[in-house]
Amino acid sequence: MSKVEDIIHDLKRRKASVACEGKNGLRMYLQDLGFIDIPGKTDGHRIFTHPKLSEHSNFISFSIDCGHRPRREMKTPYVVKTVKVLQSYQDLLEKLEGEGYA
């Protein structure tokens, strides 16, 4: 399995218990895949971009709310949203991973 596949599988398996921060947190996973995140307009919101992915596709960005408890479980819809983004661009993310961009 690729790193992208491993992350998708893990997020789907434990979608109700994923935190934003931490070793197996959503932010760390996305950073491992080459995503960059910046604070959103409101406290707890994170906006994720991926320059190489955007260069090779129509991807621009997506955002999630890490909430006020970043080390505790986040709302499941944000995990599901992230999984959908990763699945949509899985082939390209795997190609970028092979080229050393993830």
mmCIF file of C-alpha atoms in Angstrom:
data_model
loop_
_atom_site.group_PDB
_atom_site.id
_atom_site.type_symbol
_atom_site.label_atom_id
_atom_site.label_comp_id
_atom_site.label_asym_id
_atom_site.label_seq_id
_atom_site.Cartn_x
_atom_site.Cartn_y
_atom_site.Cartn_z
ATOM 1 C CA MET A 1 0.000 0.000 0.000
ATOM 2 C CA SER A 2 1.096 3.553 -0.649
ATOM 3 C CA LYS A 3 1.349 6.185 2.082
ATOM 4 C CA VAL A 4 -1.785 7.825 0.645
ATOM 5 C CA GLU A 5 -3.682 4.539 0.769
ATOM 6 C CA ASP A 6 -2.505 3.858 4.325
ATOM 7 C CA ILE A 7 -3.701 7.281 5.491
ATOM 8 C CA ILE A 8 -7.079 6.959 3.742
ATOM 9 C CA HIS A 9 -7.567 3.517 5.256
ATOM 10 C CA ASP A 10 -6.648 4.673 8.762
ATOM 11 C CA LEU A 11 -8.872 7.771 8.602
ATOM 12 C CA LYS A 12 -11.834 5.702 7.381
ATOM 13 C CA ARG A 13 -11.254 3.082 10.072
ATOM 14 C CA ARG A 14 -11.188 5.540 12.963
ATOM 15 C CA LYS A 15 -13.115 8.507 11.573
ATOM 16 C CA ALA A 16 -14.995 9.072 14.827
ATOM 17 C CA SER A 17 -11.785 9.246 16.861
ATOM 18 C CA VAL A 18 -9.425 11.383 14.744
ATOM 19 C CA ALA A 19 -7.900 14.455 16.368
ATOM 20 C CA CYS A 20 -6.507 17.409 14.478
ATOM 21 C CA GLU A 21 -3.169 17.435 16.319
ATOM 22 C CA GLY A 22 -0.852 14.674 17.432
ATOM 23 C CA LYS A 23 1.229 11.917 15.861
ATOM 24 C CA ASN A 24 -1.749 10.327 14.098
ATOM 25 C CA GLY A 25 -3.666 13.568 13.788
ATOM 26 C CA LEU A 26 -5.175 14.905 10.618
ATOM 27 C CA ARG A 27 -2.712 17.798 10.275
ATOM 28 C CA MET A 28 0.319 15.489 10.567
ATOM 29 C CA TYR A 29 -1.100 13.074 8.012
ATOM 30 C CA LEU A 30 -1.778 15.863 5.536
ATOM 31 C CA GLN A 31 1.673 17.376 6.084
ATOM 32 C CA ASP A 32 3.168 13.949 5.355
ATOM 33 C CA LEU A 33 1.410 14.091 1.974
ATOM 34 C CA GLY A 34 2.756 17.528 1.149
ATOM 35 C CA PHE A 35 -0.172 19.683 2.233
ATOM 36 C CA ILE A 36 0.494 23.049 3.853
ATOM 37 C CA ASP A 37 -1.995 24.510 6.312
ATOM 38 C CA ILE A 38 -2.581 28.035 7.507
ATOM 39 C CA PRO A 39 -5.026 29.439 10.057
ATOM 40 C CA GLY A 40 -8.453 30.371 8.746
ATOM 41 C CA LYS A 41 -10.422 33.478 9.633
ATOM 42 C CA THR A 42 -11.931 31.999 12.765
ATOM 43 C CA ASP A 43 -10.232 30.257 15.673
ATOM 44 C CA GLY A 44 -9.607 26.579 15.010
ATOM 45 C CA HIS A 45 -10.160 26.653 11.243
ATOM 46 C CA ARG A 46 -7.308 25.410 9.049
ATOM 47 C CA ILE A 47 -6.981 25.914 5.288
ATOM 48 C CA PHE A 48 -5.003 23.246 3.429
ATOM 49 C CA THR A 49 -3.207 23.837 0.144
ATOM 50 C CA HIS A 50 -0.830 21.678 -1.869
ATOM 51 C CA PRO A 51 1.245 23.638 -4.397
ATOM 52 C CA LYS A 52 2.382 20.612 -6.450
ATOM 53 C CA LEU A 53 -1.099 19.078 -6.483
ATOM 54 C CA SER A 54 -2.555 22.412 -7.625
ATOM 55 C CA GLU A 55 0.100 22.660 -10.319
ATOM 56 C CA HIS A 56 -0.998 19.334 -11.831
ATOM 57 C CA SER A 57 -4.771 19.398 -11.215
ATOM 58 C CA ASN A 58 -7.766 21.600 -10.475
ATOM 59 C CA PHE A 59 -7.181 21.353 -6.701
ATOM 60 C CA ILE A 60 -7.112 24.720 -4.937
ATOM 61 C CA SER A 61 -7.698 24.188 -1.214
ATOM 62 C CA PHE A 62 -10.025 22.800 1.418
ATOM 63 C CA SER A 63 -10.646 23.689 5.024
ATOM 64 C CA ILE A 64 -11.567 21.966 8.245
ATOM 65 C CA ASP A 65 -12.388 23.091 11.753
ATOM 66 C CA CYS A 66 -10.002 21.752 14.363
ATOM 67 C CA GLY A 67 -12.160 23.323 17.039
ATOM 68 C CA HIS A 68 -11.084 24.469 20.431
ATOM 69 C CA ARG A 69 -9.865 21.022 21.456
ATOM 70 C CA PRO A 70 -7.251 20.139 18.808
ATOM 71 C CA ARG A 71 -6.003 17.062 20.629
ATOM 72 C CA ARG A 72 -9.475 15.575 21.048
ATOM 73 C CA GLU A 73 -11.765 13.990 18.484
ATOM 74 C CA MET A 74 -12.882 16.319 15.729
ATOM 75 C CA LYS A 75 -16.285 16.249 14.088
ATOM 76 C CA THR A 76 -16.654 13.232 11.810
ATOM 77 C CA PRO A 77 -17.820 15.237 8.742
ATOM 78 C CA TYR A 78 -14.412 16.946 8.581
ATOM 79 C CA VAL A 79 -12.653 13.581 8.522
ATOM 80 C CA VAL A 80 -15.060 12.318 5.835
ATOM 81 C CA LYS A 81 -14.436 15.493 3.796
ATOM 82 C CA THR A 82 -10.673 14.948 4.039
ATOM 83 C CA VAL A 83 -10.994 11.313 2.962
ATOM 84 C CA LYS A 84 -13.038 12.387 -0.086
ATOM 85 C CA VAL A 85 -10.381 14.934 -1.073
ATOM 86 C CA LEU A 86 -7.630 12.336 -0.693
ATOM 87 C CA GLN A 87 -9.583 9.760 -2.692
ATOM 88 C CA SER A 88 -10.314 12.276 -5.445
ATOM 89 C CA TYR A 89 -6.621 13.014 -5.918
ATOM 90 C CA GLN A 90 -5.189 9.673 -4.784
ATOM 91 C CA ASP A 91 -3.545 8.747 -8.087
ATOM 92 C CA LEU A 92 -1.834 12.109 -8.441
ATOM 93 C CA LEU A 93 -0.807 12.207 -4.766
ATOM 94 C CA GLU A 94 0.768 8.762 -5.173
ATOM 95 C CA LYS A 95 2.610 9.940 -8.287
ATOM 96 C CA LEU A 96 3.871 13.019 -6.420
ATOM 97 C CA GLU A 97 4.883 10.800 -3.513
ATOM 98 C CA GLY A 98 6.942 8.697 -5.923
ATOM 99 C CA GLU A 99 8.631 11.863 -7.203
ATOM 100 C CA GLY A 100 9.497 12.944 -3.660
ATOM 101 C CA TYR A 101 6.906 15.722 -3.270
ATOM 102 C CA ALA A 102 5.027 14.064 -0.443
#
